Amino acid sequence: MTQITIPADSPFGLANLPYGVFSTPGTAPRVGVRVADTVVDLAAALGDDVFARPSLNAFMAQGRERWVEVRERLLDLVTGDVPGTAVHPVGTVTMHLPFEVADYVDFYASEHHASNLGRLFRPDSEPLMPNWKHLPVGYHGRAGTVVASGTDIVRPSGQRKAPDEAAPSHGPSRRLDIEAEVGFVVGTGSALGGTVGTDEFDRHVFGAVLVNDWSARDIQAWEYVPLGPFLGKSFATSISPWVVPLLALEAARVATPPQDPEPLPYLREKNPWGLDLDLVVEWNGQVVSRPPYREMYWSPAQMLAHMTVNGASARTGDLFASGTVSGPAKDQRGAFIELTWGGREPVEVNGEPRTFLEDGDEVVISATAPGAAGTRIGFGEVRGRVLPAVS
Ligand code: MN
């Protein structure tokens, strides 16, 4: 038997208890929970086969009562004696994609980001489109290319046409960028033809991860009218390995910014799901931005209500991401196209002026949030390195 030492200031203390999928050398991936600097093997510790699987989907599909029950059992387990064979130092495990991604949707919920991108992509029009304050704008992305943190990102090639070029050409993206986002994972789905109200959010959504929505801005700018993002984003989306349960985010709930005009009834919230998360973006080890999630105009409960208002079903493993998190200040922008204003205002990274990503660059996005009883909880990180394009 082992007792896990949990320092009072650990971002992975009892207020957090995020779930992931891990393996140790020579063993199959299975579900674990992060406690301080250890990973607890839940199949071994609780003797329940639902955790012996290589994804969280089966457990998530069991529903909220079960999520609450397991969280209570975990609190008892990790504050007492844990079977020694179930406890692994975090440095000895490999983390995998934590769930099988069903459908993937990406929203555009930051007013600061949407306004900045509007100014950059459409300098002669209003920064926000007329629909933006009436509905959470989003698009369906490519679930099959959502990858685990640490997966290398091969620079995409595609069609690009700069405004001053007469014709498009094909080649490696010259404006490869990141988008620092938060993603929400559906645990229990909804019926085709049904809807999910804003007050049903916590019955359906299991937890949250960090997302890097890698974006090739030159490919995006040429292809996106009139149907939206396509190959400029579908080549890879990275997510963090730890799914922070919604049950751990109660202390992080805040009001969303004032919504004016008042949204239609199906988008209204009695108790809003704004979240007070602090993101940090590191470029080759240097902090370049601190995006504040609390600034997001639309809440994730409003996103899910909107996604299903037409009768589209949600299902276990659906991932919907918030869109780039950007605050009002320049050093709070969650994409390099905003941070460098379209590449015209380079930022200094380790003493060099930089605009978009170069081969070999590494980006790490991390986040923390208020936890229960005055603690702070951590999301860990989502990490990715750019490899040269395939020639
Ligand atoms: Mn995005």
Short mmCIF file of C-alpha atoms and ligand atoms in Angstrom, two decimals:
data_model
loop_
_atom_site.label_atom_id
_atom_site.label_comp_id
_atom_site.label_asym_id
_atom_site.label_seq_id
_atom_site.Cartn_x
_atom_site.Cartn_y
_atom_site.Cartn_z
CA MET A 1 0.00 0.00 0.00
CA THR A 2 1.11 3.54 -0.79
CA GLN A 3 0.14 6.93 0.56
CA ILE A 4 0.24 9.66 -2.08
CA THR A 5 1.85 12.89 -0.91
CA ILE A 6 -0.28 15.81 -2.08
CA PRO A 7 1.36 19.22 -1.52
CA ALA A 8 -1.22 21.88 -0.58
CA ASP A 9 -0.27 23.98 -3.63
CA SER A 10 -0.33 21.14 -6.18
CA PRO A 11 -2.42 22.05 -9.25
CA PHE A 12 -3.41 18.36 -9.26
CA GLY A 13 -4.73 18.20 -5.70
CA LEU A 14 -8.04 16.82 -4.44
CA ALA A 15 -9.98 19.73 -5.94
CA ASN A 16 -9.00 18.63 -9.45
CA LEU A 17 -8.68 14.84 -10.07
CA PRO A 18 -8.57 14.95 -13.90
CA TYR A 19 -8.87 11.79 -15.98
CA GLY A 20 -6.58 10.63 -18.76
CA VAL A 21 -5.38 7.55 -20.63
CA PHE A 22 -1.85 6.37 -19.88
CA SER A 23 0.46 3.43 -20.36
CA THR A 24 3.67 2.23 -18.79
CA PRO A 25 6.36 0.45 -20.85
CA GLY A 26 5.00 -2.83 -22.22
CA THR A 27 1.41 -2.31 -21.01
CA ALA A 28 -1.81 -1.34 -22.78
CA PRO A 29 -3.29 2.18 -22.51
CA ARG A 30 -5.90 2.48 -19.73
CA VAL A 31 -7.68 5.14 -17.67
CA GLY A 32 -5.86 6.93 -14.87
CA VAL A 33 -6.45 9.90 -12.63
CA ARG A 34 -3.77 12.49 -11.96
CA VAL A 35 -3.03 13.07 -8.26
CA ALA A 36 -0.12 15.42 -7.48
CA ASP A 37 2.89 13.94 -9.30
CA THR A 38 1.38 10.49 -9.72
CA VAL A 39 -1.06 8.73 -12.01
CA VAL A 40 -3.42 6.29 -10.30
CA ASP A 41 -4.44 3.29 -12.42
CA LEU A 42 -8.22 3.18 -11.89
CA ALA A 43 -8.79 -0.34 -13.19
CA ALA A 44 -6.18 -1.62 -10.73
CA ALA A 45 -7.29 0.60 -7.83
CA LEU A 46 -11.07 0.27 -8.20
CA GLY A 47 -11.28 -3.14 -9.90
CA ASP A 48 -13.71 -1.81 -12.51
CA ASP A 49 -13.22 -2.88 -16.13
CA VAL A 50 -14.73 0.33 -17.49
CA PHE A 51 -11.34 1.88 -16.69
CA ALA A 52 -9.31 -0.90 -18.35
CA ARG A 53 -10.14 0.53 -21.80
CA PRO A 54 -7.94 2.77 -23.95
CA SER A 55 -10.40 5.70 -23.81
CA LEU A 56 -12.70 7.48 -21.40
CA ASN A 57 -15.75 6.99 -23.62
CA ALA A 58 -17.33 4.02 -21.81
CA PHE A 59 -17.01 5.72 -18.44
CA MET A 60 -18.25 9.07 -19.77
CA ALA A 61 -21.30 7.35 -21.30
CA GLN A 62 -22.36 6.14 -17.83
CA GLY A 63 -23.64 9.62 -16.98
CA ARG A 64 -23.46 12.29 -14.34
CA GLU A 65 -24.64 10.29 -11.29
CA ARG A 66 -21.86 7.83 -11.97
CA TRP A 67 -19.29 10.65 -12.48
CA VAL A 68 -20.27 12.04 -9.07
CA GLU A 69 -20.07 8.62 -7.43
CA VAL A 70 -16.62 7.80 -8.86
CA ARG A 71 -15.30 11.23 -7.84
CA GLU A 72 -16.41 10.57 -4.25
CA ARG A 73 -14.78 7.13 -4.29
CA LEU A 74 -11.58 8.67 -5.66
CA LEU A 75 -11.46 11.20 -2.82
CA ASP A 76 -11.63 8.34 -0.30
CA LEU A 77 -9.14 6.26 -2.25
CA VAL A 78 -6.37 8.81 -2.75
CA THR A 79 -6.52 10.20 0.78
CA GLY A 80 -6.06 6.68 2.18
CA ASP A 81 -3.90 3.71 1.22
CA VAL A 82 -3.70 3.00 -2.51
CA PRO A 83 -2.42 -0.37 -3.80
CA GLY A 84 1.23 0.29 -4.66
CA THR A 85 0.92 -1.36 -8.08
CA ALA A 86 -1.76 1.20 -9.04
CA VAL A 87 0.43 4.27 -8.43
CA HIS A 88 2.87 5.48 -11.12
CA PRO A 89 5.12 8.55 -10.99
CA VAL A 90 3.88 10.85 -13.76
CA GLY A 91 7.37 10.92 -15.29
CA THR A 92 7.25 7.17 -15.98
CA VAL A 93 4.03 7.06 -18.00
CA THR A 94 3.12 7.86 -21.59
CA MET A 95 -0.07 9.85 -22.04
CA HIS A 96 -2.43 9.13 -24.96
CA LEU A 97 -5.48 10.75 -26.55
CA PRO A 98 -7.90 10.64 -23.59
CA PHE A 99 -11.10 9.87 -25.49
CA GLU A 100 -12.25 8.75 -28.92
CA VAL A 101 -13.31 11.95 -30.60
CA ALA A 102 -16.79 11.57 -32.09
CA ASP A 103 -17.71 14.84 -33.82
CA TYR A 104 -15.59 17.95 -33.57
CA VAL A 105 -16.97 21.49 -33.67
CA ASP A 106 -15.00 24.69 -33.28
CA PHE A 107 -16.69 27.92 -32.18
CA TYR A 108 -15.57 31.55 -32.43
CA ALA A 109 -16.77 32.83 -29.05
CA SER A 110 -14.27 35.58 -28.17
CA GLU A 111 -15.46 39.02 -29.20
CA HIS A 112 -11.88 40.31 -29.03
CA HIS A 113 -10.62 37.55 -31.34
CA ALA A 114 -13.54 37.77 -33.78
CA SER A 115 -13.17 41.58 -33.99
CA ASN A 116 -9.40 41.37 -34.52
CA LEU A 117 -9.75 38.69 -37.22
CA GLY A 118 -12.55 40.67 -38.88
CA ARG A 119 -10.26 43.71 -39.07
CA LEU A 120 -7.41 41.60 -40.48
CA PHE A 121 -9.38 39.50 -43.01
CA ARG A 122 -11.98 42.14 -44.01
CA PRO A 123 -10.38 45.55 -43.36
CA ASP A 124 -13.10 47.44 -45.27
CA SER A 125 -16.16 46.08 -43.37
CA GLU A 126 -17.53 46.02 -39.85
CA PRO A 127 -15.27 43.75 -37.74
CA LEU A 128 -18.18 41.61 -36.47
CA MET A 129 -20.67 40.06 -38.90
CA PRO A 130 -24.35 40.95 -38.20
CA ASN A 131 -25.09 37.47 -36.76
CA TRP A 132 -22.19 37.37 -34.28
CA LYS A 133 -24.00 38.68 -31.17
CA HIS A 134 -27.11 36.63 -31.92
CA LEU A 135 -25.60 33.15 -32.11
CA PRO A 136 -22.34 31.37 -31.26
CA VAL A 137 -20.72 31.10 -34.70
CA GLY A 138 -18.97 27.78 -35.36
CA TYR A 139 -18.05 25.16 -37.97
CA HIS A 140 -17.70 21.40 -38.07
CA GLY A 141 -14.05 20.32 -38.04
CA ARG A 142 -12.22 17.06 -38.64
CA ALA A 143 -12.49 14.70 -35.65
CA GLY A 144 -10.05 12.18 -37.12
CA THR A 145 -7.11 14.59 -36.95
CA VAL A 146 -7.49 15.53 -33.29
CA VAL A 147 -4.16 14.38 -31.82
CA ALA A 148 -2.65 13.95 -28.37
CA SER A 149 -0.38 16.59 -26.89
CA GLY A 150 3.22 15.95 -27.91
CA THR A 151 2.35 14.77 -31.43
CA ASP A 152 4.57 16.52 -33.98
CA ILE A 153 2.75 18.77 -36.45
CA VAL A 154 3.88 18.48 -40.07
CA ARG A 155 3.63 21.84 -41.82
CA PRO A 156 0.64 21.58 -44.17
CA SER A 157 0.85 22.29 -47.88
CA GLY A 158 -2.02 23.64 -49.92
CA GLN A 159 -3.24 26.39 -52.19
CA ARG A 160 -2.29 29.90 -51.20
CA LYS A 161 -2.83 33.21 -52.94
CA ALA A 162 -1.61 36.42 -51.37
CA PRO A 163 -3.65 39.54 -52.30
CA ASP A 164 -0.80 40.80 -54.49
CA GLU A 165 -0.45 37.52 -56.41
CA ALA A 166 -2.29 37.04 -59.70
CA ALA A 167 -2.90 33.29 -59.33
CA PRO A 168 -2.79 30.69 -56.56
CA SER A 169 0.18 28.37 -56.11
CA HIS A 170 0.61 25.11 -54.20
CA GLY A 171 3.21 24.72 -51.49
CA PRO A 172 3.97 24.65 -47.78
CA SER A 173 2.03 27.15 -45.66
CA ARG A 174 4.00 30.33 -45.06
CA ARG A 175 1.66 31.57 -42.33
CA LEU A 176 1.31 28.66 -39.90
CA ASP A 177 -0.33 29.77 -36.66
CA ILE A 178 -1.85 28.52 -33.41
CA GLU A 179 -5.19 29.10 -31.70
CA ALA A 180 -5.24 28.75 -27.89
CA GLU A 181 -8.66 27.35 -26.99
CA VAL A 182 -10.60 25.38 -24.39
CA GLY A 183 -12.50 22.27 -25.52
CA PHE A 184 -15.55 20.65 -23.93
CA VAL A 185 -16.14 16.90 -24.03
CA VAL A 186 -19.63 15.42 -24.26
CA GLY A 187 -20.13 12.51 -21.87
CA THR A 188 -23.76 11.63 -22.52
CA GLY A 189 -25.36 12.42 -25.82
CA SER A 190 -28.84 13.51 -26.86
CA ALA A 191 -31.46 12.05 -29.16
CA LEU A 192 -31.72 12.93 -32.83
CA GLY A 193 -34.54 15.45 -33.05
CA GLY A 194 -34.07 16.53 -29.43
CA THR A 195 -32.35 19.58 -27.99
CA VAL A 196 -30.10 20.29 -25.00
CA GLY A 197 -31.12 23.36 -23.01
CA THR A 198 -28.53 25.62 -21.40
CA ASP A 199 -29.63 24.32 -17.98
CA GLU A 200 -28.85 20.72 -19.06
CA PHE A 201 -25.19 21.45 -19.86
CA ASP A 202 -23.73 19.72 -16.79
CA ARG A 203 -25.76 16.55 -17.41
CA HIS A 204 -24.16 16.14 -20.83
CA VAL A 205 -20.68 17.61 -20.64
CA PHE A 206 -18.10 15.54 -18.79
CA GLY A 207 -15.14 17.89 -18.72
CA ALA A 208 -12.72 20.24 -20.43
CA VAL A 209 -9.33 20.08 -22.14
CA LEU A 210 -6.93 22.57 -23.69
CA VAL A 211 -6.94 22.78 -27.47
CA ASN A 212 -4.44 24.09 -30.01
CA ASP A 213 -6.30 24.62 -33.28
CA TRP A 214 -3.28 24.82 -35.62
CA SER A 215 -4.20 27.13 -38.51
CA ALA A 216 -2.55 27.81 -41.88
CA ARG A 217 -3.65 31.42 -42.41
CA ASP A 218 -2.62 31.65 -46.07
CA ILE A 219 -4.57 28.50 -46.98
CA GLN A 220 -7.48 29.68 -44.83
CA ALA A 221 -7.62 33.18 -46.34
CA TRP A 222 -7.85 31.83 -49.92
CA GLU A 223 -10.35 29.00 -49.28
CA TYR A 224 -12.74 30.23 -46.58
CA VAL A 225 -15.33 32.18 -48.59
CA PRO A 226 -18.17 31.19 -48.70
CA LEU A 227 -18.23 27.96 -46.65
CA GLY A 228 -15.69 28.63 -43.87
CA PRO A 229 -12.56 26.90 -42.59
CA PHE A 230 -11.52 23.69 -44.40
CA LEU A 231 -7.98 22.52 -45.22
CA GLY A 232 -6.36 25.47 -43.44
CA LYS A 233 -7.34 23.83 -40.15
CA SER A 234 -8.15 20.15 -40.74
CA PHE A 235 -4.53 18.90 -40.84
CA ALA A 236 -4.19 18.71 -37.02
CA THR A 237 -5.79 19.83 -33.75
CA SER A 238 -3.91 19.06 -30.52
CA ILE A 239 -5.55 18.47 -27.14
CA SER A 240 -4.17 18.17 -23.61
CA PRO A 241 -4.05 14.70 -22.03
CA TRP A 242 -5.99 15.48 -18.83
CA VAL A 243 -9.77 15.96 -18.95
CA VAL A 244 -10.65 18.26 -16.06
CA PRO A 245 -14.11 17.19 -14.86
CA LEU A 246 -16.84 19.81 -14.97
CA LEU A 247 -17.38 18.81 -11.31
CA ALA A 248 -13.96 20.37 -10.56
CA LEU A 249 -14.86 23.67 -12.26
CA GLU A 250 -17.70 24.80 -9.97
CA ALA A 251 -15.40 27.34 -8.23
CA ALA A 252 -14.28 28.69 -11.61
CA ARG A 253 -17.81 29.63 -12.75
CA VAL A 254 -18.34 33.32 -13.44
CA ALA A 255 -20.84 35.40 -15.35
CA THR A 256 -20.22 35.85 -19.05
CA PRO A 257 -19.61 39.47 -20.16
CA PRO A 258 -22.86 41.44 -20.66
CA GLN A 259 -24.71 40.08 -23.71
CA ASP A 260 -26.35 42.90 -25.64
CA PRO A 261 -28.66 42.38 -27.48
CA GLU A 262 -30.24 39.81 -25.19
CA PRO A 263 -29.96 36.42 -26.89
CA LEU A 264 -33.04 34.46 -28.00
CA PRO A 265 -34.70 32.43 -25.20
CA TYR A 266 -32.99 29.12 -26.07
CA LEU A 267 -29.59 30.77 -25.48
CA ARG A 268 -30.40 32.41 -22.14
CA GLU A 269 -28.80 31.11 -18.93
CA LYS A 270 -30.08 31.52 -15.37
CA ASN A 271 -26.72 30.60 -13.89
CA PRO A 272 -24.13 31.25 -16.58
CA TRP A 273 -21.24 28.97 -17.41
CA GLY A 274 -18.57 31.62 -17.90
CA LEU A 275 -15.27 30.19 -16.66
CA ASP A 276 -12.41 32.02 -14.95
CA LEU A 277 -9.52 30.16 -16.60
CA ASP A 278 -6.09 31.74 -17.09
CA LEU A 279 -4.31 30.46 -20.18
CA VAL A 280 -0.59 30.85 -20.89
CA VAL A 281 0.98 30.53 -24.36
CA GLU A 282 4.69 29.71 -24.62
CA TRP A 283 6.59 29.95 -27.91
CA ASN A 284 9.92 28.11 -27.79
CA GLY A 285 9.84 28.33 -24.01
CA GLN A 286 9.02 32.04 -23.78
CA VAL A 287 5.64 33.28 -22.54
CA VAL A 288 4.14 35.44 -25.31
CA SER A 289 0.50 35.66 -24.23
CA ARG A 290 -1.87 35.17 -21.27
CA PRO A 291 -5.40 34.79 -22.68
CA PRO A 292 -8.21 35.17 -20.09
CA TYR A 293 -11.08 32.70 -20.67
CA ARG A 294 -13.46 34.79 -18.51
CA GLU A 295 -13.65 37.30 -21.39
CA MET A 296 -15.41 34.81 -23.70
CA TYR A 297 -18.73 36.25 -24.91
CA TRP A 298 -20.58 32.93 -25.31
CA SER A 299 -20.53 30.23 -22.63
CA PRO A 300 -20.04 26.52 -23.40
CA ALA A 301 -23.63 25.86 -22.26
CA GLN A 302 -24.82 28.30 -24.92
CA MET A 303 -22.56 26.59 -27.48
CA LEU A 304 -24.09 23.15 -26.74
CA ALA A 305 -27.64 24.55 -26.77
CA HIS A 306 -26.94 26.15 -30.15
CA MET A 307 -25.31 22.97 -31.56
CA THR A 308 -28.44 20.97 -30.81
CA VAL A 309 -31.22 23.55 -31.33
CA ASN A 310 -31.86 22.20 -34.85
CA GLY A 311 -32.35 18.64 -33.55
CA ALA A 312 -28.80 17.47 -34.31
CA SER A 313 -27.85 14.82 -31.76
CA ALA A 314 -24.81 15.02 -29.53
CA ARG A 315 -22.93 11.82 -28.70
CA THR A 316 -20.32 10.54 -26.28
CA GLY A 317 -16.90 11.82 -27.27
CA ASP A 318 -18.07 14.93 -29.11
CA LEU A 319 -15.54 17.70 -28.73
CA PHE A 320 -16.55 21.32 -29.09
CA ALA A 321 -13.91 23.98 -28.75
CA SER A 322 -14.42 27.59 -27.75
CA GLY A 323 -12.52 29.32 -30.51
CA THR A 324 -9.39 31.34 -29.88
CA VAL A 325 -9.32 32.85 -26.41
CA SER A 326 -8.24 36.49 -26.65
CA GLY A 327 -8.53 39.33 -24.15
CA PRO A 328 -8.63 43.07 -24.77
CA ALA A 329 -4.87 43.63 -24.30
CA LYS A 330 -2.27 42.82 -26.93
CA ASP A 331 -0.45 40.34 -24.68
CA GLN A 332 -3.75 38.49 -24.12
CA ARG A 333 -4.21 37.42 -27.76
CA GLY A 334 -4.41 33.67 -28.31
CA ALA A 335 -3.29 33.52 -31.97
CA PHE A 336 -0.08 34.79 -33.55
CA ILE A 337 -1.93 36.45 -36.44
CA GLU A 338 -3.49 38.78 -33.83
CA LEU A 339 -0.40 39.05 -31.65
CA THR A 340 1.71 40.16 -34.66
CA TRP A 341 -1.18 41.95 -36.41
CA GLY A 342 -1.10 39.88 -39.57
CA GLY A 343 2.66 39.50 -39.41
CA ARG A 344 3.26 43.27 -39.59
CA GLU A 345 4.25 43.72 -35.92
CA PRO A 346 6.72 40.94 -35.03
CA VAL A 347 7.06 39.84 -31.39
CA GLU A 348 10.40 39.09 -29.86
CA VAL A 349 10.94 35.41 -29.04
CA ASN A 350 14.26 34.62 -27.38
CA GLY A 351 15.70 37.82 -28.84
CA GLU A 352 14.51 37.23 -32.43
CA PRO A 353 11.65 39.05 -34.19
CA ARG A 354 9.02 36.43 -35.09
CA THR A 355 5.66 36.44 -36.88
CA PHE A 356 4.37 32.97 -37.87
CA LEU A 357 5.70 29.51 -36.93
CA GLU A 358 9.01 28.25 -38.32
CA ASP A 359 10.02 24.59 -38.65
CA GLY A 360 11.27 23.31 -35.29
CA ASP A 361 9.19 25.78 -33.26
CA GLU A 362 7.38 24.39 -30.22
CA VAL A 363 4.21 25.82 -28.69
CA VAL A 364 2.91 24.94 -25.23
CA ILE A 365 -0.48 26.13 -23.95
CA SER A 366 -1.29 25.66 -20.26
CA ALA A 367 -4.04 26.88 -17.93
CA THR A 368 -5.08 27.15 -14.30
CA ALA A 369 -8.38 27.97 -12.61
CA PRO A 370 -9.78 28.58 -9.15
CA GLY A 371 -10.55 25.28 -7.43
CA ALA A 372 -12.64 24.42 -4.35
CA ALA A 373 -11.65 25.95 -0.99
CA GLY A 374 -9.26 28.58 -2.31
CA THR A 375 -7.07 26.15 -4.26
CA ARG A 376 -5.89 26.47 -7.85
CA ILE A 377 -6.32 23.62 -10.25
CA GLY A 378 -4.23 22.92 -13.35
CA PHE A 379 -5.18 21.77 -16.83
CA GLY A 380 -1.63 20.65 -17.53
CA GLU A 381 -0.53 21.53 -21.05
CA VAL A 382 -0.99 20.91 -24.74
CA ARG A 383 2.32 20.80 -26.58
CA GLY A 384 3.28 20.51 -30.24
CA ARG A 385 6.34 21.03 -32.43
CA VAL A 386 6.36 21.97 -36.10
CA LEU A 387 8.12 19.65 -38.55
CA PRO A 388 9.03 20.64 -42.14
CA ALA A 389 6.45 20.09 -44.85
CA VAL A 390 6.52 16.79 -46.73
CA SER A 391 8.07 17.55 -50.12
MN MN B 1 -10.23 27.70 -33.80
#
